[in-house]
XYZ file of C-alpha atoms in Angstrom:
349
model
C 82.539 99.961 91.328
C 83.583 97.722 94.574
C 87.339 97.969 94.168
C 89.464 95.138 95.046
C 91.506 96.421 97.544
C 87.638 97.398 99.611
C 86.357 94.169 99.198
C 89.502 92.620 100.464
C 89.451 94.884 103.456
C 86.314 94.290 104.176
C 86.519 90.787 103.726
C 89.830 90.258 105.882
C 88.641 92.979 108.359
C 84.881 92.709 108.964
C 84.538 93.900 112.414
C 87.129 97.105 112.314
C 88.142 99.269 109.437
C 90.572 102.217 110.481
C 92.830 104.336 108.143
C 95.240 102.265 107.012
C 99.586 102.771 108.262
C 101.532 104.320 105.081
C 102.242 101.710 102.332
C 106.071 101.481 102.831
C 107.303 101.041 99.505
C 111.292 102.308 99.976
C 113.642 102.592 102.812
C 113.222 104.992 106.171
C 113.639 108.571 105.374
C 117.300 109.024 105.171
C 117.126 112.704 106.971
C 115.288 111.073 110.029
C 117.388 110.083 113.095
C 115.807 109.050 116.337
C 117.771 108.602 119.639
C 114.904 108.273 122.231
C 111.075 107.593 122.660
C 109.533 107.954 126.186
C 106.424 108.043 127.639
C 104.522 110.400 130.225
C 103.437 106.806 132.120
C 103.718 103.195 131.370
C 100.093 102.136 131.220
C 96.474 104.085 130.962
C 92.485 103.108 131.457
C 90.191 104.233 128.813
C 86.346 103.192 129.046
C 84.173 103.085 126.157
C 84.210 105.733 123.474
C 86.410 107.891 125.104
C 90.367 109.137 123.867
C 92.676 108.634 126.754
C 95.758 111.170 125.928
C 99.283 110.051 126.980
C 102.018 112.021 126.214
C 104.885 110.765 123.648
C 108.289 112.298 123.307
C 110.868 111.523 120.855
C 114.163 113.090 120.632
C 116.068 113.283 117.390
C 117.019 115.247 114.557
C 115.767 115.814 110.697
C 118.527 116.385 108.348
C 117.592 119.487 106.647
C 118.036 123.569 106.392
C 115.133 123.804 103.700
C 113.300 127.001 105.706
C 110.126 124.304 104.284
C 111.172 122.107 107.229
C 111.310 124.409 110.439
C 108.199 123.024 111.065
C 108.023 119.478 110.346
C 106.126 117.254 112.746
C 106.512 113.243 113.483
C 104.474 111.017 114.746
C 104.822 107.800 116.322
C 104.322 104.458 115.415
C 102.595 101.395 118.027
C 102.273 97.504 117.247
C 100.442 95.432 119.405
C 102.553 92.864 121.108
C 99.966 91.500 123.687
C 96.229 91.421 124.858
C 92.452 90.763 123.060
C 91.641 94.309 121.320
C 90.491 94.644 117.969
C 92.806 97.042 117.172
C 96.695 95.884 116.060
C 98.210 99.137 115.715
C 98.207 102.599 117.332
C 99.096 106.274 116.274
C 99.988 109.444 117.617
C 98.681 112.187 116.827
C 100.963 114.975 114.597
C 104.003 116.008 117.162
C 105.425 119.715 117.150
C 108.896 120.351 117.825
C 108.703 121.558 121.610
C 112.688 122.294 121.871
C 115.764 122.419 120.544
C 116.463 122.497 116.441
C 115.046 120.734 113.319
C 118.511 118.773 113.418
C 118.776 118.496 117.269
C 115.289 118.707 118.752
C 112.552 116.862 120.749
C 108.883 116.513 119.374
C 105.950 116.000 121.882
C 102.233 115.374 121.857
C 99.479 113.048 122.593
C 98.475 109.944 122.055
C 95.004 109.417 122.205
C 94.123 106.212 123.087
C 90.524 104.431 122.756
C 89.042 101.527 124.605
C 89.695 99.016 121.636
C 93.347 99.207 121.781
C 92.800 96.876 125.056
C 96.341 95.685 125.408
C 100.044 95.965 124.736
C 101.660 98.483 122.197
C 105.215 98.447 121.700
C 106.924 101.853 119.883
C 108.475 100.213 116.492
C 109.065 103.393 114.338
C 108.722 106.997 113.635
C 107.603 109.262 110.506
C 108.197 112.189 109.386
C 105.828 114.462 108.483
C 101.645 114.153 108.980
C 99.780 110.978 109.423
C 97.665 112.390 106.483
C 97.391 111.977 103.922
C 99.363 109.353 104.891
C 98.319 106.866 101.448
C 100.976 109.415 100.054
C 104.138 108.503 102.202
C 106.987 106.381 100.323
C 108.783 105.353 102.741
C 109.075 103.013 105.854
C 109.095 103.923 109.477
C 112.211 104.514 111.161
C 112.751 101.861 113.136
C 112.694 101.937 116.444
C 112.993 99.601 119.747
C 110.853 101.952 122.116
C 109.086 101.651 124.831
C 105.622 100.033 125.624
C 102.556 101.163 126.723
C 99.688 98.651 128.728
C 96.147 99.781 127.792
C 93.454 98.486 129.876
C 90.135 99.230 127.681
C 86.415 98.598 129.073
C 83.200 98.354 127.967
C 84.350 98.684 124.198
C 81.782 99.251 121.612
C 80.105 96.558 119.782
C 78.329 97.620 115.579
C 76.175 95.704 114.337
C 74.248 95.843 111.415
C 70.873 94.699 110.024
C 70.154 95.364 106.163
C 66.921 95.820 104.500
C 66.240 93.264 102.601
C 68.915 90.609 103.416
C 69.789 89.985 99.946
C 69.490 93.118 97.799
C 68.712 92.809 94.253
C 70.753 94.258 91.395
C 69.165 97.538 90.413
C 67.104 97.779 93.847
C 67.867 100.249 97.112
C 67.959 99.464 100.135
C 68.821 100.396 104.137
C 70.730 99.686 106.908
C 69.895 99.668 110.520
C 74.030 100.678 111.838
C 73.697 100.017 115.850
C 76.386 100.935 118.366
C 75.899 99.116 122.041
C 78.467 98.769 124.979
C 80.369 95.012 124.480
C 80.739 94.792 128.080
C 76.799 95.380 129.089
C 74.729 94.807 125.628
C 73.138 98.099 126.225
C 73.794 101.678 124.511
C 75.844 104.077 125.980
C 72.710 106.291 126.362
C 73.982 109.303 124.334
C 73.697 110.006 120.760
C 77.068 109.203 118.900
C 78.478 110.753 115.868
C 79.919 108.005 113.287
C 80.804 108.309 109.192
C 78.678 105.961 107.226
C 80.872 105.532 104.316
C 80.700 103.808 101.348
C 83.139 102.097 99.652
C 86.783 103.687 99.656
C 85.280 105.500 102.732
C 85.586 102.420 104.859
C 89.503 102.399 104.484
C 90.447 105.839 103.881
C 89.033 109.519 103.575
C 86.299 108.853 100.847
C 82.533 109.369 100.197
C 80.100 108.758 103.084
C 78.375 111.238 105.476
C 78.459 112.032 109.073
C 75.547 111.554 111.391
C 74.438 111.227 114.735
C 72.861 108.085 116.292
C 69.851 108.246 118.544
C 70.247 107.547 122.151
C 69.858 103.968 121.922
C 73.111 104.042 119.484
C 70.911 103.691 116.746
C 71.196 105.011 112.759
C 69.081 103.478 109.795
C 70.324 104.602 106.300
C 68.697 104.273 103.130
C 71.335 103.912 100.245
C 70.939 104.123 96.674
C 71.293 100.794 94.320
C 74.711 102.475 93.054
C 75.829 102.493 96.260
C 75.500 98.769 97.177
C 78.130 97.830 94.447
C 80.684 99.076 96.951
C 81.650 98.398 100.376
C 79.631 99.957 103.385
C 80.872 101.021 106.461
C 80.116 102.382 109.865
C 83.196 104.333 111.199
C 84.094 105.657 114.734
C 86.609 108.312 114.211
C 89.284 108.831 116.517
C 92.479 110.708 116.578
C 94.415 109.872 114.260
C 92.501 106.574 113.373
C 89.220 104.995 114.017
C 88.209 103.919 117.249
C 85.756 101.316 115.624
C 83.874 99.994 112.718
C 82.369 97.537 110.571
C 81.823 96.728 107.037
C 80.395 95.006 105.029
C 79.080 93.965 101.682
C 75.165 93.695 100.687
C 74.548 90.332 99.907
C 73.431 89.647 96.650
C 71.276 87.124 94.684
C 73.419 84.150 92.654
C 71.922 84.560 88.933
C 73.526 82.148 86.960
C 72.577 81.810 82.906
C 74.374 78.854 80.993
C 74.102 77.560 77.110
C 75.407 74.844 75.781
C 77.164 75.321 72.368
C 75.326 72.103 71.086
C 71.905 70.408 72.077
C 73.445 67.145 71.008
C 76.778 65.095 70.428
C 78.334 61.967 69.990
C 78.574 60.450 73.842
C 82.194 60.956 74.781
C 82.231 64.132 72.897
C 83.294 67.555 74.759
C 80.549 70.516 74.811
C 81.180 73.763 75.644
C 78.664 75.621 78.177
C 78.989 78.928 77.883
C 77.214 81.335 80.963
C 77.324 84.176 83.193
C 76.772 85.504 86.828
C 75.524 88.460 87.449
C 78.161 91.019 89.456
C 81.228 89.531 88.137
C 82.447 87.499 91.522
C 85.529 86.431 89.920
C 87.383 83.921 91.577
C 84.339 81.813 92.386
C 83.597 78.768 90.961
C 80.674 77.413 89.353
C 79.845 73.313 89.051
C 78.534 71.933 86.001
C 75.972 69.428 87.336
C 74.698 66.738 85.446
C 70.858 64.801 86.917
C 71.092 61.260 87.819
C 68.469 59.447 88.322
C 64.958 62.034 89.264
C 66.311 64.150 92.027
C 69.731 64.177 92.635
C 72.629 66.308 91.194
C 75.879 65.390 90.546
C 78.592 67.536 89.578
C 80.600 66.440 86.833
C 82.648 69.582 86.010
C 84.038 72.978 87.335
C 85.277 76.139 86.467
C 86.208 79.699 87.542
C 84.509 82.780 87.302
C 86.285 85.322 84.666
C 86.431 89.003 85.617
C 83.387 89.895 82.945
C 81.444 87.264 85.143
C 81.952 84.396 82.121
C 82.666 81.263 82.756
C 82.973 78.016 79.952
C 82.774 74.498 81.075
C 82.507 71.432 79.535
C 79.284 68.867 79.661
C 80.479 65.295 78.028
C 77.208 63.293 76.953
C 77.598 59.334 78.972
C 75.224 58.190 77.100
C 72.809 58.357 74.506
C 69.676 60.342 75.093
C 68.374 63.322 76.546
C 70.731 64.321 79.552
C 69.453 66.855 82.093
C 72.566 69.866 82.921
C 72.547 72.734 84.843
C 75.204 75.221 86.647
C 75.518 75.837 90.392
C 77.451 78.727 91.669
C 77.985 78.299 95.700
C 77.555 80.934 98.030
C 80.861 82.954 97.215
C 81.813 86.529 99.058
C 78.607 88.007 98.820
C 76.552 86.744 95.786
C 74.483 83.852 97.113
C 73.766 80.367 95.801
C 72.303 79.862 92.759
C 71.258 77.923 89.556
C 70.805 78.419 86.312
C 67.690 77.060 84.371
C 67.688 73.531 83.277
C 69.387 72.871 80.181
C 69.114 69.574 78.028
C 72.114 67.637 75.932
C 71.285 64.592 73.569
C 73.904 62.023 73.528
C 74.057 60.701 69.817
């Protein structure tokens, strides 16, 4: 099933899909304190699919004697405040407690910066505890007015993607031809790259999908199942903690529109119900009600959204008397395509 919270990621987010920051749902953790964030250097270079490290110390304290704790790691949050990259946020990776106590200590570790980050990342909060699973975490970042760091990121990766056949039918497979090329030059990187093809959940957290290796030209052609283009697909870059790239998207599908009027005939003036369908549900879209005037041109005369079974009612109101020509158009909407249903015929009495 293509879950609404996919297709609106992959909708909103076509080029890059990462693992997604905690979904703060309560206040900071009360046992967290921070009292500085520093960096090993201001700024750092990072070309193409490679993980620049740069080393991030906080200093702080985590209210607690639970023995369960004496280990506890944080990790840093980044916003962008500046610069073109795709990405908006950064990461670090899990930080150990290097000195000190659980209530009086200093955390350090890496991190890892890719090429996409391209910009400037300002330090706005800390967690406690591991980046994952981090859909689990109910509470906000600590807040934090740290430091920034200036990433200068070249020759970036550009996915694309090329699916067999352009619009997939319901019921049918299909594949995709995933390519990853250097932004900067148009050409590969010349080395086979590992990415996660995943499939819907996949593309915005740990979910199903597969790992594989491109050829040297950056190149990996998938053949999916017809279950499989119901949800979301994906080509992921991992990185550490998040992605360095990706892309999704949805298989386009064919608008199949069926509509039947509730009467063949009425009284002109008179309200008929048209009762239809479209095949995979795109509620929210909107289908016309379209009425022939004269021999070839359509006029729409009605409208009405899509329910979440894929039903739809709208009303045809004979002008006249004698046999009117109807039909429904749906609009290309997300992914299902334009369509029509067959001509249907109301007599005005």
């Amino acid at each position: 099933m293509w879950t609404r919270r996919v297709m609106t990621a992959l909708l909103a987010v076509p080029v890059l899909l990462m693992g997604a920051l905690p979904i703060a749902q309560a206040a900071p953790n009360p046992k967290l304190t921070v009292t500085a964030v520093s960096f090993a250097k201001p700024s750092v270079a990072v070309s193409g699919l490679n993980l620049a490290p740069v080393t991030v110390t906080v200093k702080g304290g985590y209210d607690s004697t639970d023995p369960m704790d004496a280990n506890i790691t944080l990790y840093v949050v980044l916003q962008r405040t500046g610069g073109s990259g795709p990405l908006t946020y950064l990461v670090s990776t899990d930080l150990p407690r290097t000195a000190g106590t659980v209530q009086n200590g200093t955390w350090t570790g890496p991190v890892k910066v890719p090429s996409t980050a391209n910009g400037t990342f300002k330090v706005t909060g800390v967690f406690a505890g591991s980046y994952f699973p981090s859909s689990g975490d109910m509470t906000d970042p600590t807040p934090f007015n740290g430091p920034s760091l200036a990433v200068t990121g070249l020759h970036l990766p550009k996915i694309t993607a090329a699916v067999s056949p352009k619009v997939v039918p319901f019921g049918s497979p299909y594949s995709i031809r995933w390519a990853v090329t250097d932004a900067a030059t148009g050409k590969p990187y010349g080395t086979r790259i590992t990415v996660f093809l995943g499939i819907d959940n996949g593309c915005v957290e740990p979910g199903p999908g597969s790992m594989v290796r491109t050829d040297t030209n950056g190149i990996a052609t998938k053949s999916y199942t017809a279950a499989e283009g119901d949800g979301g697909n994906c080509l992921r870059i991992f990185g550490a903690p998040t992605d360095i790239a990706g892309k999704g998207l949805a298989v386009a599908r064919p608008g199949i529109v069926s509509a039947v009027p509730s009467k063949t005939s009425a009284p002109v003036g008179t309200l008929v119900p048209v009762n239809g369908s479209v095949a995979g549900a795109p509620s929210n879209c909107k289908v016309w009600l379209q009425r022939l005037y004269g021999a070839t041109q359509w006029r729409s005369v009605g409208s009405a959204g899509i329910r979440t079974s894929g039903r739809f009612t709208v009303n045809a109101q004979p002008a006249y008397k004698g046999l009117i020509p109807y039909r429904v158009y749906l609009p290309t909407c997300y992914r299902i395509q334009a369509g029509v249903s067959k001509v249907f015929y109301i007599r005005g009495l």
